[in-house]
mmCIF file of C-alpha atoms and ligand atoms in Angstrom:
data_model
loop_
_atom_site.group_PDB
_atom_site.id
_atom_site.type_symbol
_atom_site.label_atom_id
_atom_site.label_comp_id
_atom_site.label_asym_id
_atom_site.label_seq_id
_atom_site.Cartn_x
_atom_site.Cartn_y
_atom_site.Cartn_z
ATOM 1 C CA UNK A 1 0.000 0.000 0.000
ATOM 2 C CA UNK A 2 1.119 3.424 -1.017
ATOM 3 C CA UNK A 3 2.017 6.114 2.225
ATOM 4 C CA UNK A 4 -1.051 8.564 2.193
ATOM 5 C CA UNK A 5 0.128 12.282 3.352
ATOM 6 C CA UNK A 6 -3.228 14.578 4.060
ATOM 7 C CA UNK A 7 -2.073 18.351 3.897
ATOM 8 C CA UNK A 8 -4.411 20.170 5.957
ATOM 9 C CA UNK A 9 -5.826 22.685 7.968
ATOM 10 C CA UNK A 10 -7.919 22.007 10.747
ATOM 11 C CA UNK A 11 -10.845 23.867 9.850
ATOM 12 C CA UNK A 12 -11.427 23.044 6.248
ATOM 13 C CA UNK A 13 -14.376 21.105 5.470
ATOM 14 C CA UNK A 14 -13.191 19.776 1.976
ATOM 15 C CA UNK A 15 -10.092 18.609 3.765
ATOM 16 C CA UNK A 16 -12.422 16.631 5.915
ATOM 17 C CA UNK A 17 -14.107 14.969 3.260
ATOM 18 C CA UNK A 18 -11.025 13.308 2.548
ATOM 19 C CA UNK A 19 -10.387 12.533 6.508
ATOM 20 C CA UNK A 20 -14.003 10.870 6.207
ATOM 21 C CA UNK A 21 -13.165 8.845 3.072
ATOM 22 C CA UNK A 22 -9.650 7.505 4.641
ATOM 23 C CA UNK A 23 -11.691 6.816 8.268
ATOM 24 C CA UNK A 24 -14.129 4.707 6.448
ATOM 25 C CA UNK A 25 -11.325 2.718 4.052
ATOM 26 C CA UNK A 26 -9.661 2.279 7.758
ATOM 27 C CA UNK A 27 -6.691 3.220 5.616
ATOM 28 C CA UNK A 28 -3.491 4.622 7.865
ATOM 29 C CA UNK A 29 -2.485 8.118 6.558
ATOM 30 C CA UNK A 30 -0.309 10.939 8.216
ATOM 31 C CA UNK A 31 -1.835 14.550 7.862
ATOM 32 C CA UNK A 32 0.719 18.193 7.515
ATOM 33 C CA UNK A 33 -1.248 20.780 9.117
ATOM 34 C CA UNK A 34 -0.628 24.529 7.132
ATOM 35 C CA UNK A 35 -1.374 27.824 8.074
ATOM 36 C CA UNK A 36 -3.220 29.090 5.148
ATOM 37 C CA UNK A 37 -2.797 32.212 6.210
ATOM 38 C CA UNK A 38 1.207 31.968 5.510
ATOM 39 C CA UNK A 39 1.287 29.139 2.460
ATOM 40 C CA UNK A 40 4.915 27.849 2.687
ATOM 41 C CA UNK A 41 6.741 27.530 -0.250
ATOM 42 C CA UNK A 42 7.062 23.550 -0.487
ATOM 43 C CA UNK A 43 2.869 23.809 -0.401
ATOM 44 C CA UNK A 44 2.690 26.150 -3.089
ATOM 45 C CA UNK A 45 5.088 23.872 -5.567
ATOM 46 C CA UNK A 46 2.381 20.914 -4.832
ATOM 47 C CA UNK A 47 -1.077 23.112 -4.947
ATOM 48 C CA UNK A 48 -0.819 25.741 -7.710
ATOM 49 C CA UNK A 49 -4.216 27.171 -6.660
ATOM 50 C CA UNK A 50 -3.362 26.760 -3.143
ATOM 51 C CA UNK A 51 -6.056 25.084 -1.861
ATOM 52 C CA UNK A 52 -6.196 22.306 0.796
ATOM 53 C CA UNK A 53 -6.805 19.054 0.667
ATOM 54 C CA UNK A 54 -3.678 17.330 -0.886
ATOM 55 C CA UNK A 55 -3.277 14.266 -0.754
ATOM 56 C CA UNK A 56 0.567 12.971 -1.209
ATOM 57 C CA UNK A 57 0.561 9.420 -2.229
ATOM 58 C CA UNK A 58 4.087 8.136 -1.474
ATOM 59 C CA UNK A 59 5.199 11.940 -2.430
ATOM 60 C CA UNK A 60 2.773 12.594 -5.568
ATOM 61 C CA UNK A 61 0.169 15.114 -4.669
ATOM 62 C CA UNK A 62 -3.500 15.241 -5.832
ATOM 63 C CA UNK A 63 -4.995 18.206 -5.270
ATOM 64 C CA UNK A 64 -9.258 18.901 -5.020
ATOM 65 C CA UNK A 65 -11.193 17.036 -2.730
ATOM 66 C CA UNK A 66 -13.345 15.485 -5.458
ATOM 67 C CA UNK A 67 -10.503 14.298 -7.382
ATOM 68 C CA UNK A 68 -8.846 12.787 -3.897
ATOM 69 C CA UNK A 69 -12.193 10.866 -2.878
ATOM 70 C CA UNK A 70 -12.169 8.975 -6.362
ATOM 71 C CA UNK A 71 -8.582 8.056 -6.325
ATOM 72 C CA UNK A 72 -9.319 6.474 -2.480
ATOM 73 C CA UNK A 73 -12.123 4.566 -3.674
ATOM 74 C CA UNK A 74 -10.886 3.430 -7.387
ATOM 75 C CA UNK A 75 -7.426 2.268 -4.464
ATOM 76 C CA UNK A 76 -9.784 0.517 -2.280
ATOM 77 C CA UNK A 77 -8.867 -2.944 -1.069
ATOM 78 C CA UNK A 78 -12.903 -3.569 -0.949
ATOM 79 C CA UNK A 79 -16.663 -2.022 -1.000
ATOM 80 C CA UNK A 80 -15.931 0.204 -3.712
ATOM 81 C CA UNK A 81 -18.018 3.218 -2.987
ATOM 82 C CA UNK A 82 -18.923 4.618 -6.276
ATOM 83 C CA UNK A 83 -21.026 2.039 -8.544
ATOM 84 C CA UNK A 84 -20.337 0.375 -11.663
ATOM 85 C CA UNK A 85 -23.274 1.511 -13.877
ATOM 86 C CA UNK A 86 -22.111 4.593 -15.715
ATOM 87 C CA UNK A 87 -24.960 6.350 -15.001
ATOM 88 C CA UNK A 88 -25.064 5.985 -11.219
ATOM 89 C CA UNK A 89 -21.626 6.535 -10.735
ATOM 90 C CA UNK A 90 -22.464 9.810 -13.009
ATOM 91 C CA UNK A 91 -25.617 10.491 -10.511
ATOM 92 C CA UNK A 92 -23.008 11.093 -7.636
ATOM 93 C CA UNK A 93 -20.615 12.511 -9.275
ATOM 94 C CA UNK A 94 -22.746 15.211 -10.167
ATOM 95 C CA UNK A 95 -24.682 15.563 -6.694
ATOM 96 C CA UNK A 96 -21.310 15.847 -5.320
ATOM 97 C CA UNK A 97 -20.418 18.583 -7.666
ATOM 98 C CA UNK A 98 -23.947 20.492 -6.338
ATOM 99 C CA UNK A 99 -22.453 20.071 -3.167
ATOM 100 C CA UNK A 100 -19.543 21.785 -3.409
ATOM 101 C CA UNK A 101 -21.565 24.872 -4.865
ATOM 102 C CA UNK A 102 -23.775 25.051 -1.691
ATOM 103 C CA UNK A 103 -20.549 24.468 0.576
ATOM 104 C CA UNK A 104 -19.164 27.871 -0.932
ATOM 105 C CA UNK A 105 -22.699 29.243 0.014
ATOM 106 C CA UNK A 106 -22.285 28.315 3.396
ATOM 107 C CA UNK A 107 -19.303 29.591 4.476
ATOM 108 C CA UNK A 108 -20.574 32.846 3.127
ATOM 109 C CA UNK A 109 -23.231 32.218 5.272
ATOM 110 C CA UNK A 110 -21.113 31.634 8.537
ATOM 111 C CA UNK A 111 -18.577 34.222 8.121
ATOM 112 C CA UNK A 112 -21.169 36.991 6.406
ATOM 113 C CA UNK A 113 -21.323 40.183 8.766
ATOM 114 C CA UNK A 114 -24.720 41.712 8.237
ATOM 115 C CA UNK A 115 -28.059 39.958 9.313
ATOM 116 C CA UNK A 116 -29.416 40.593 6.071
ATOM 117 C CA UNK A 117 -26.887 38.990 3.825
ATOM 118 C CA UNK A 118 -26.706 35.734 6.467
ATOM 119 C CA UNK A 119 -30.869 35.288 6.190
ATOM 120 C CA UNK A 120 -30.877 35.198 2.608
ATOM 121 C CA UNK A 121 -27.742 32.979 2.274
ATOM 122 C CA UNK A 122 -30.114 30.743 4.337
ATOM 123 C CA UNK A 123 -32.960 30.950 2.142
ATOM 124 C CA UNK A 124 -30.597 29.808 -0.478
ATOM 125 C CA UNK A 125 -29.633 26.867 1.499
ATOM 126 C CA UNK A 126 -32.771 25.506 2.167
ATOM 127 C CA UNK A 127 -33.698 25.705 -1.564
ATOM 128 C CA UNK A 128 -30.965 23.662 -2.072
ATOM 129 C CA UNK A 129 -31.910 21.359 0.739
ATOM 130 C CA UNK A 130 -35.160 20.677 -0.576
ATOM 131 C CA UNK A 131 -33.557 19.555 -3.688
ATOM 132 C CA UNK A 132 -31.421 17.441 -1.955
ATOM 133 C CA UNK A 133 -34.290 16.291 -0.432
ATOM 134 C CA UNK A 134 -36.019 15.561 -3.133
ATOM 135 C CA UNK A 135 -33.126 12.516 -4.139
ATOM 136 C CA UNK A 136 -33.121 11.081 -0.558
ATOM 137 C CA UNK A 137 -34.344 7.520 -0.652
ATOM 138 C CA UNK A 138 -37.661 6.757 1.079
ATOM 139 C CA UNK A 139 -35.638 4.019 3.312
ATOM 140 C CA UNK A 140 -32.858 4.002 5.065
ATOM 141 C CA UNK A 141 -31.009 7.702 6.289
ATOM 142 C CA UNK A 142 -28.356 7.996 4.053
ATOM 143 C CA UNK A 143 -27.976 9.093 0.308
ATOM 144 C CA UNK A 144 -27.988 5.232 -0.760
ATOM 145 C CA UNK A 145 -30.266 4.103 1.889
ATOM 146 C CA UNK A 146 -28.517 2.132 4.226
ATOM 147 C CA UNK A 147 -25.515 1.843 1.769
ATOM 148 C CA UNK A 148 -22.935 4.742 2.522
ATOM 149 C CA UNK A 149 -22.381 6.507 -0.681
ATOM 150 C CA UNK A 150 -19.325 8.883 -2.039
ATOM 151 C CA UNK A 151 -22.318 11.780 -2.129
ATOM 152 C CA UNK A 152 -22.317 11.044 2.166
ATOM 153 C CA UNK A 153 -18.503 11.794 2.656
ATOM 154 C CA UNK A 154 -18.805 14.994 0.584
ATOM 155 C CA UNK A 155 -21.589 16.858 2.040
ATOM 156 C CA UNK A 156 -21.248 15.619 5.888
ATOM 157 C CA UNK A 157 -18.410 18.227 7.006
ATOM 158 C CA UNK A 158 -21.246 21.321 5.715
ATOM 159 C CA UNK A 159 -24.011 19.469 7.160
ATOM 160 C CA UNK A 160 -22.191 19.349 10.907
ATOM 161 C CA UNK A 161 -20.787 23.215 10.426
ATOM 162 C CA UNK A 162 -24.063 24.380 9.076
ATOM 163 C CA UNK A 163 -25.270 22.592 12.177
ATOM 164 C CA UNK A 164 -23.264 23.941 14.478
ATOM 165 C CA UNK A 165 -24.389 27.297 12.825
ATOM 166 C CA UNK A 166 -27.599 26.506 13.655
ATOM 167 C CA UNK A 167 -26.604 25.768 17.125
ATOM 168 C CA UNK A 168 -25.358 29.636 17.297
ATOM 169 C CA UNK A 169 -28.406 31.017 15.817
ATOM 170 C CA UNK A 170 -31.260 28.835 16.036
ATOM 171 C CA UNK A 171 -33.442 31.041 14.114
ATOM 172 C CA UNK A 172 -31.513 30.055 10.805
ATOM 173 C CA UNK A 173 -34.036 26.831 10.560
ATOM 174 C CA UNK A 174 -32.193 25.420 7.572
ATOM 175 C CA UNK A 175 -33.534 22.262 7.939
ATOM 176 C CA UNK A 176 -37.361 23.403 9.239
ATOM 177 C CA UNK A 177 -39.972 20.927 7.216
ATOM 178 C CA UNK A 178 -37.208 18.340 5.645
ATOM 179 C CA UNK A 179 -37.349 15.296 7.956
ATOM 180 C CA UNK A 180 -35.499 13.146 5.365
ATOM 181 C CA UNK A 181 -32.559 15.508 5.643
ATOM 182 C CA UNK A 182 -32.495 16.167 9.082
ATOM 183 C CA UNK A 183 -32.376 12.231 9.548
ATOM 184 C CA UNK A 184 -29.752 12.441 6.431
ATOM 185 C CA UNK A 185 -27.688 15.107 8.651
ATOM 186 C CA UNK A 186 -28.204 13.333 12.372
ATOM 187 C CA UNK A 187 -26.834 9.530 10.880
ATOM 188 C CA UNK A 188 -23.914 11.302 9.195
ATOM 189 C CA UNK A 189 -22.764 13.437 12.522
ATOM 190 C CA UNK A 190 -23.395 10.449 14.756
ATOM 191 C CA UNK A 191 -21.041 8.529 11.877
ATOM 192 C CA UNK A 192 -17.455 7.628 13.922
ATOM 193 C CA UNK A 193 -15.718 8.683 10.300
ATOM 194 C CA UNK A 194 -17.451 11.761 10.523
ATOM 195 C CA UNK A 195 -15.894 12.624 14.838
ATOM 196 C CA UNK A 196 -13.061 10.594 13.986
ATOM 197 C CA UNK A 197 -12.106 13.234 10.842
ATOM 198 C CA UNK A 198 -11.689 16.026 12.666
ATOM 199 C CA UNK A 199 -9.631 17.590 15.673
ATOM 200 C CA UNK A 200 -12.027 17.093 18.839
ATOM 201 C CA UNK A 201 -12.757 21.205 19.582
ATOM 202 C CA UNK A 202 -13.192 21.752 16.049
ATOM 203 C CA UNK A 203 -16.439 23.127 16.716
ATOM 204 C CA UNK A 204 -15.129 25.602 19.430
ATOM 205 C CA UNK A 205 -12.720 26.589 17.553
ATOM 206 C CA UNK A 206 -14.815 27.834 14.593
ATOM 207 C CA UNK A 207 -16.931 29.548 16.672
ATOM 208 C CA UNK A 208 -14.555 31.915 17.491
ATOM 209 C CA UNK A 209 -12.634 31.629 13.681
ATOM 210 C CA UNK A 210 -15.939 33.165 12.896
ATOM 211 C CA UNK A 211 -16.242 35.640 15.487
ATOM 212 C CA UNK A 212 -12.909 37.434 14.625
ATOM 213 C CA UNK A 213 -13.444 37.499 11.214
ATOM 214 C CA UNK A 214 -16.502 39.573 12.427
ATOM 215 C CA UNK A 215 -19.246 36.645 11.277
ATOM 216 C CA UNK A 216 -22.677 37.645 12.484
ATOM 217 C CA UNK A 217 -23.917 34.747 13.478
ATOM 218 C CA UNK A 218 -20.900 34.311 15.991
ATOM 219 C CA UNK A 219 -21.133 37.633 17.347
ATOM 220 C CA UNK A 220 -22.354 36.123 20.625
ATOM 221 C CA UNK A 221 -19.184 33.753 20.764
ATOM 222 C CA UNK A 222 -16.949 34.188 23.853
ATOM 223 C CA UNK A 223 -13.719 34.856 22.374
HETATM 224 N N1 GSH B 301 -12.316 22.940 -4.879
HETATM 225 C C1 GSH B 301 -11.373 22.748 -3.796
HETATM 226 C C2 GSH B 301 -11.703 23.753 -2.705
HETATM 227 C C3 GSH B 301 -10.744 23.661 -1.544
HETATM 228 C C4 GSH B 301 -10.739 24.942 -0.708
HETATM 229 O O1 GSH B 301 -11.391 25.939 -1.040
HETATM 230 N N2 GSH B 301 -9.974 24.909 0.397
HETATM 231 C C5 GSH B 301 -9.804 26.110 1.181
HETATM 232 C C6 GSH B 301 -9.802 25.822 2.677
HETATM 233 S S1 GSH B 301 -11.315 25.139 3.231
HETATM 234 C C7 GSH B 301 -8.432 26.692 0.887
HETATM 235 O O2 GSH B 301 -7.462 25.970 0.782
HETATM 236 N N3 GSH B 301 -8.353 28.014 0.804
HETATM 237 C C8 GSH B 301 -7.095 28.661 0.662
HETATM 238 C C9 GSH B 301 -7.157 29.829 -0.223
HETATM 239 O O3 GSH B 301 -8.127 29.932 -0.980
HETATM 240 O O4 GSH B 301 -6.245 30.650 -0.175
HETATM 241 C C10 GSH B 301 -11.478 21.303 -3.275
HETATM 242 O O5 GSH B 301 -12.562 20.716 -3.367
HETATM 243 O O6 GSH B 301 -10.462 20.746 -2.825
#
């Protein structure tokens, strides 16, 4: 088996897609933490956009979280994640793809300053909620109904923050009237790969990440 080498920072939920991916392989991998804010130079020679994840595999990067979570599961030992019918592997990769768009969204939505701007980055959500809701299986609580799916690792880290959000200002209801999702979002944050992919004060920490970068919905965060 190749070495696996996660470049990270702690906060970054596409990083922790990856974390999620390697937790469920129970593959071994070391991670690099970065400051972001101060890229060193050996980071920006293996991630010309300079964006976390990377993924060294014995010292050859892959960069973007999409393109990481396909190598893992085309390198599995078993349970190959995506399917073998073209069009359902297609299905997920384009739902995963959606995802990413609304994970953008939502880190406007947690670090956006003014009331205003954060309620109608919510609205936005839940539209795309609904539509995500709108592809859950009737059985079963995840994306494949019992069956843990690619779609699953990419969208649980923005499901827990957008949670933990939620946590800071109830009133954001993101999830009000979609019962499929909210039992989507409780079996993925009670997932081990999904506490297990992640350092344990994460949440803490964001809060008040989000607080100095002014984010209205942490304004009541101790910092
Ligand atoms: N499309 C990329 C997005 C990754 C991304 O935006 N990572 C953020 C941290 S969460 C980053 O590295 N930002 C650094 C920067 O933009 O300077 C992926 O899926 O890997």
């Amino acid at each position: 088996m190749p070495s696996l080498t996660l470049v990270s920072f702690d906060a970054c939920p596409f990083v922790q897609r990856a974390a999620i991916m390697l937790q469920e392989q129970g593959r071994a991998y070391d991670i690099k933490y970065i400051d972001l804010a101060n890229k060193p130079d050996w980071f920006l020679a293996i991630s010309p956009s300079g964006t976390v994840p990377v993924l060294e595999v014995d010292g050859t990067p892959i960069f973007e979280s999409a393109v990481i979570l396909e190598y893992l599961d085309e390198t599995a030992d078993e349970g190959r994640l995506l399917p073998d019918d073209p069009i359902e592997r297609a299905k997920q990769r384009m739902w995963i793809t959606y995802i990413s768009k609304i994970m953008a969204k939502a880190w406007q939505l947690q670090s956006a300053k003014e009331e205003e701007k954060v309620r109608a980055l919510a609205g936005e959500l839940r539209g795309h909620f609904e539509e995500l809701s709108k592809q859950l299986p009737s059985t079963g609580s995840l994306w494949g109904g019992d069956r843990f799916t690619m779609v699953d690792a990419a969208i649980a880290p923005i499901l827990q923050r957008l949670t933990w959000a939620e946590t800071l200002e109830p009133s954001l209801a993101l999830f009000e009237g979609m019962p499929k999702v909210v039992a989507w979002r409780d079996a993925l944050l009670a997932r081990p790969s999904t506490t297990a992919s992640i350092v344990h004060d994460l949440e803490q920490r964001s809060g008040r990440m989000l607080k100095n970068l002014g984010g209205w919905i942490a304004r009541n965060v101790e910092s």
